[in-house]
Short mmCIF file of C-alpha atoms in Angstrom, two decimals:
data_model
loop_
_atom_site.label_atom_id
_atom_site.label_comp_id
_atom_site.label_asym_id
_atom_site.label_seq_id
_atom_site.Cartn_x
_atom_site.Cartn_y
_atom_site.Cartn_z
CA GLN A 28 -15.14 -0.45 10.17
CA GLN A 29 -11.78 -1.25 9.17
CA GLN A 30 -12.75 -1.32 5.33
CA VAL A 31 -11.97 1.70 3.40
CA LYS A 32 -14.44 1.06 -0.14
CA GLN A 33 -13.14 2.33 -3.74
CA SER A 34 -14.47 3.29 -6.83
CA PRO A 35 -14.94 2.53 -9.99
CA GLN A 36 -12.69 -0.37 -10.29
CA SER A 37 -11.67 0.94 -13.39
CA LEU A 38 -11.78 4.06 -15.45
CA ILE A 39 -11.32 5.34 -18.70
CA VAL A 40 -10.63 9.22 -19.99
CA GLN A 41 -9.74 11.17 -22.69
CA LYS A 42 -6.90 12.96 -22.68
CA GLY A 43 -7.65 16.62 -20.97
CA GLY A 44 -10.59 15.35 -19.18
CA ILE A 45 -11.21 15.07 -15.65
CA SER A 46 -10.55 11.99 -13.81
CA ILE A 47 -12.48 11.43 -10.65
CA ILE A 48 -11.88 8.34 -8.04
CA ASN A 49 -13.93 8.12 -4.87
CA CYS A 50 -13.56 6.30 -1.73
CA ALA A 51 -15.63 5.50 1.32
CA TYR A 52 -14.74 4.76 5.18
CA GLU A 53 -16.29 4.03 8.21
CA ASN A 54 -13.65 4.38 11.00
CA THR A 55 -13.75 7.89 12.90
CA ALA A 56 -9.96 6.83 14.24
CA PHE A 57 -8.86 7.19 10.71
CA ASP A 58 -6.98 10.79 10.86
CA TYR A 59 -4.76 10.73 7.79
CA PHE A 60 -5.67 9.95 4.03
CA PRO A 61 -3.16 9.36 1.33
CA TRP A 62 -3.75 8.50 -2.50
CA TYR A 63 -0.82 6.00 -3.66
CA GLN A 64 -0.19 5.87 -7.56
CA GLN A 65 1.38 2.22 -8.99
CA PHE A 66 2.41 2.08 -12.37
CA PRO A 67 2.94 -1.74 -13.51
CA GLY A 68 5.67 -3.48 -12.20
CA LYS A 69 6.66 -0.79 -9.59
CA GLY A 70 5.51 -0.54 -5.73
CA PRO A 71 3.09 2.25 -5.12
CA ALA A 72 3.96 5.49 -4.37
CA LEU A 73 2.73 8.50 -2.19
CA LEU A 74 0.66 10.87 -4.63
CA ILE A 75 -0.96 13.49 -2.43
CA ALA A 76 -2.38 13.06 1.18
CA ILE A 77 -4.71 15.02 3.55
CA ARG A 78 -5.87 15.22 7.14
CA PRO A 79 -9.53 15.63 8.09
CA ASP A 80 -9.23 19.12 9.17
CA VAL A 81 -9.55 20.82 5.89
CA SER A 82 -11.85 19.70 3.11
CA GLU A 83 -9.83 20.35 -0.04
CA LYS A 84 -5.71 19.92 -0.38
CA LYS A 85 -4.38 20.61 -4.26
CA GLU A 86 -0.93 19.50 -6.04
CA GLY A 87 -0.55 20.80 -8.98
CA ARG A 88 -3.42 18.57 -11.29
CA PHE A 89 -4.19 16.61 -8.39
CA THR A 90 -6.99 17.59 -6.08
CA ILE A 91 -8.28 15.63 -2.70
CA SER A 92 -11.87 16.28 -1.87
CA PHE A 93 -12.50 15.71 1.86
CA ASN A 94 -15.98 15.62 3.37
CA LYS A 95 -15.73 14.41 7.05
CA SER A 96 -19.34 14.33 7.92
CA ALA A 97 -20.20 12.24 4.97
CA LYS A 98 -16.70 9.85 5.64
CA GLN A 99 -15.86 10.26 1.82
CA PHE A 100 -12.78 11.58 0.16
CA SER A 101 -12.30 11.47 -3.65
CA LEU A 102 -9.46 12.66 -5.80
CA HIS A 103 -9.45 14.84 -9.04
CA ILE A 104 -6.88 14.25 -11.66
CA MET A 105 -7.51 17.56 -13.81
CA ASP A 106 -6.23 17.72 -17.63
CA SER A 107 -5.47 14.10 -17.34
CA GLN A 108 -2.73 12.52 -19.59
CA PRO A 109 -1.70 9.57 -21.08
CA GLY A 110 1.31 9.48 -18.55
CA ASP A 111 -1.21 9.57 -15.33
CA SER A 112 -2.54 6.00 -16.89
CA ALA A 113 -1.68 4.04 -13.45
CA THR A 114 -3.51 2.13 -10.79
CA TYR A 115 -4.76 4.57 -7.66
CA PHE A 116 -5.38 3.23 -4.21
CA CYS A 117 -7.05 5.47 -1.66
CA ALA A 118 -6.24 4.22 2.08
CA ALA A 119 -6.32 5.38 5.25
CA SER A 120 -4.63 5.82 8.51
CA HIS A 121 -5.53 4.91 12.00
CA GLN A 122 -4.71 7.37 14.60
CA VAL A 123 -3.34 5.33 17.04
CA THR A 124 -1.76 2.28 15.21
CA GLY A 125 -0.49 4.10 11.85
CA LYS A 126 -1.93 0.97 10.04
CA LEU A 127 -2.85 2.04 5.93
CA ILE A 128 -5.66 0.39 5.35
CA PHE A 129 -6.09 0.29 1.40
CA GLY A 130 -9.07 0.21 -0.85
CA GLN A 131 -9.01 -2.01 -3.52
CA GLY A 132 -7.95 0.27 -6.34
CA THR A 133 -8.70 1.82 -9.83
CA THR A 134 -7.26 1.37 -13.01
CA LEU A 135 -7.23 4.58 -14.78
CA GLN A 136 -6.30 4.62 -18.49
CA VAL A 137 -6.01 7.93 -20.15
CA LYS A 138 -6.70 7.64 -24.06
CA PRO A 139 -4.76 9.67 -26.00
CA ASP B 24 18.83 7.42 -0.25
CA ALA B 25 18.48 4.41 -2.58
CA GLY B 26 14.81 3.73 -0.97
CA VAL B 27 13.60 0.25 0.07
CA ILE B 28 15.82 -2.44 -1.42
CA GLN B 29 13.69 -5.67 -2.00
CA SER B 30 15.41 -8.82 -3.11
CA PRO B 31 14.76 -11.09 -4.71
CA ARG B 32 12.83 -9.26 -7.60
CA HIS B 33 11.49 -12.34 -8.89
CA GLU B 34 11.39 -15.81 -7.35
CA VAL B 35 10.08 -19.12 -9.23
CA THR B 36 10.09 -21.81 -6.67
CA GLU B 37 8.01 -25.33 -6.27
CA MET B 38 4.93 -26.21 -4.22
CA GLY B 39 6.66 -27.18 -0.77
CA GLN B 40 10.07 -25.65 -1.01
CA GLU B 41 10.94 -22.54 1.40
CA VAL B 42 10.69 -18.93 0.14
CA THR B 43 12.95 -16.25 1.59
CA LEU B 44 12.41 -12.41 1.20
CA ARG B 45 14.52 -9.68 2.07
CA CYS B 46 14.18 -6.16 2.74
CA LYS B 47 16.17 -3.10 3.82
CA PRO B 48 14.11 -0.33 4.77
CA ILE B 49 14.88 3.26 4.28
CA SER B 50 17.40 4.21 6.70
CA GLY B 51 16.67 5.87 9.73
CA HIS B 52 12.87 4.67 9.28
CA ASP B 53 11.46 3.38 12.21
CA TYR B 54 8.57 1.22 10.58
CA LEU B 55 8.52 -1.64 8.50
CA PHE B 56 5.46 -3.47 6.53
CA TRP B 57 5.23 -6.39 4.77
CA TYR B 58 2.14 -6.41 2.17
CA ARG B 59 0.92 -8.86 -0.29
CA GLN B 60 -0.89 -7.79 -3.37
CA THR B 61 -3.25 -9.92 -5.71
CA MET B 62 -5.78 -9.23 -8.15
CA MET B 63 -8.26 -10.74 -6.06
CA ARG B 64 -7.50 -9.67 -2.33
CA GLY B 65 -5.81 -6.19 -3.33
CA LEU B 66 -3.04 -4.94 -1.17
CA GLU B 67 -2.94 -6.72 2.11
CA LEU B 68 -0.91 -5.83 5.14
CA LEU B 69 0.63 -9.14 6.43
CA ILE B 70 2.70 -7.49 9.45
CA TYR B 71 4.66 -4.69 10.74
CA PHE B 72 7.43 -4.02 13.29
CA ASN B 73 8.39 -0.64 14.77
CA ASN B 74 12.13 -0.08 16.86
CA ASN B 75 12.40 -4.10 15.02
CA VAL B 76 9.76 -5.32 17.06
CA PRO B 77 6.63 -7.37 15.81
CA ILE B 78 3.85 -5.19 16.58
CA ASP B 79 0.74 -6.65 14.50
CA ASP B 80 0.85 -9.43 12.62
CA SER B 81 -2.77 -10.15 12.39
CA GLY B 82 -2.72 -10.28 8.63
CA MET B 83 -0.33 -13.20 8.32
CA PRO B 84 -2.24 -15.85 6.69
CA GLU B 85 -1.02 -18.82 8.45
CA ASP B 86 1.72 -20.29 10.18
CA ARG B 87 3.59 -21.28 7.09
CA PHE B 88 4.06 -17.33 7.05
CA SER B 89 7.07 -15.93 9.43
CA ALA B 90 8.96 -12.69 9.69
CA LYS B 91 11.78 -11.33 11.39
CA MET B 92 13.45 -7.97 11.93
CA PRO B 93 17.15 -8.56 13.14
CA ASN B 94 18.36 -5.08 12.91
CA ALA B 95 17.12 -1.76 11.70
CA SER B 96 18.37 -2.25 8.40
CA PHE B 97 17.26 -6.00 7.52
CA SER B 98 14.12 -7.99 7.61
CA THR B 99 12.70 -11.33 6.24
CA LEU B 100 9.34 -12.78 5.11
CA LYS B 101 9.69 -16.70 5.11
CA ILE B 102 6.98 -19.31 3.59
CA GLN B 103 7.71 -22.73 4.59
CA PRO B 104 6.37 -24.78 2.92
CA SER B 105 5.14 -22.54 -0.09
CA GLU B 106 2.09 -23.15 -2.11
CA PRO B 107 0.70 -22.33 -5.14
CA ARG B 108 -1.68 -20.02 -3.64
CA ASP B 109 1.06 -18.06 -2.47
CA SER B 110 1.84 -16.55 -5.39
CA ALA B 111 1.60 -12.62 -5.34
CA VAL B 112 3.80 -9.60 -5.23
CA TYR B 113 5.04 -9.22 -1.99
CA PHE B 114 5.74 -5.59 -0.65
CA CYS B 115 8.03 -4.02 1.86
CA ALA B 116 7.23 -0.52 2.98
CA SER B 117 9.29 1.45 5.64
CA SER B 118 8.20 4.77 7.38
CA LEU B 119 9.32 7.37 9.88
CA TRP B 120 6.81 8.35 12.74
CA THR B 121 6.83 12.03 12.41
CA GLY B 122 4.17 12.32 15.48
CA SER B 123 1.12 13.05 13.31
CA TYR B 124 1.13 10.69 10.39
CA ASN B 125 2.90 7.87 8.79
CA GLU B 126 4.05 8.28 5.00
CA GLN B 127 5.18 4.72 3.71
CA PHE B 128 7.82 4.31 0.86
CA PHE B 129 7.20 1.30 -0.73
CA GLY B 130 10.20 -1.07 -2.34
CA PRO B 131 9.64 -2.42 -5.63
CA GLY B 132 8.10 -5.61 -4.47
CA THR B 133 8.95 -9.39 -5.19
CA ARG B 134 7.12 -11.40 -7.51
CA LEU B 135 6.60 -14.63 -5.88
CA THR B 136 5.39 -18.08 -8.67
CA VAL B 137 4.80 -21.29 -6.90
CA LEU B 138 4.29 -23.68 -8.99
#
């Protein structure tokens, strides 16, 4: 119940295309869903986050879609750029403990 | 702000040796987290502190691992004795509880290699 399942494990997209990464959770006590971006040799950095009271959040080219009933959420990267090539982690935070449970990560490669 | 600071950035040691990883959280943050990242297991939470007090150490793999936070600006993760399977990147993260969520800021990590 503490798991967050992320897919796909890896993704190759052409420049200008749309990258989509999906996550699913089971624990209804999760109440905060961030996405982290990690470049090689660096720590993860917060990219965008959503609370379950909204179904979508957009920041620039990055959009989170959230489906509370299905317990799923996804990251969409519009107009993908080579500079977006990185590993992306979804996560879910428990409303009581504040612990973050991370998905397994998706390695994105955007080809020029 | 300099962000979360970790040292050393790289550590190579031999099996059986003691290893100490250090972390300085962002000033004013009240939570500190230690994570381990490997290809096989991804990002694993080892332990976290709130106001310098350990709250949950259920992720610590075994008694060889210990963590301390003697004050609000410093924490250590110690492995004694180290084993080759401890080789990983260890991240420290800190956050400030806003009352509704906990945005964590990660340090650059320490890459540990145990020979």
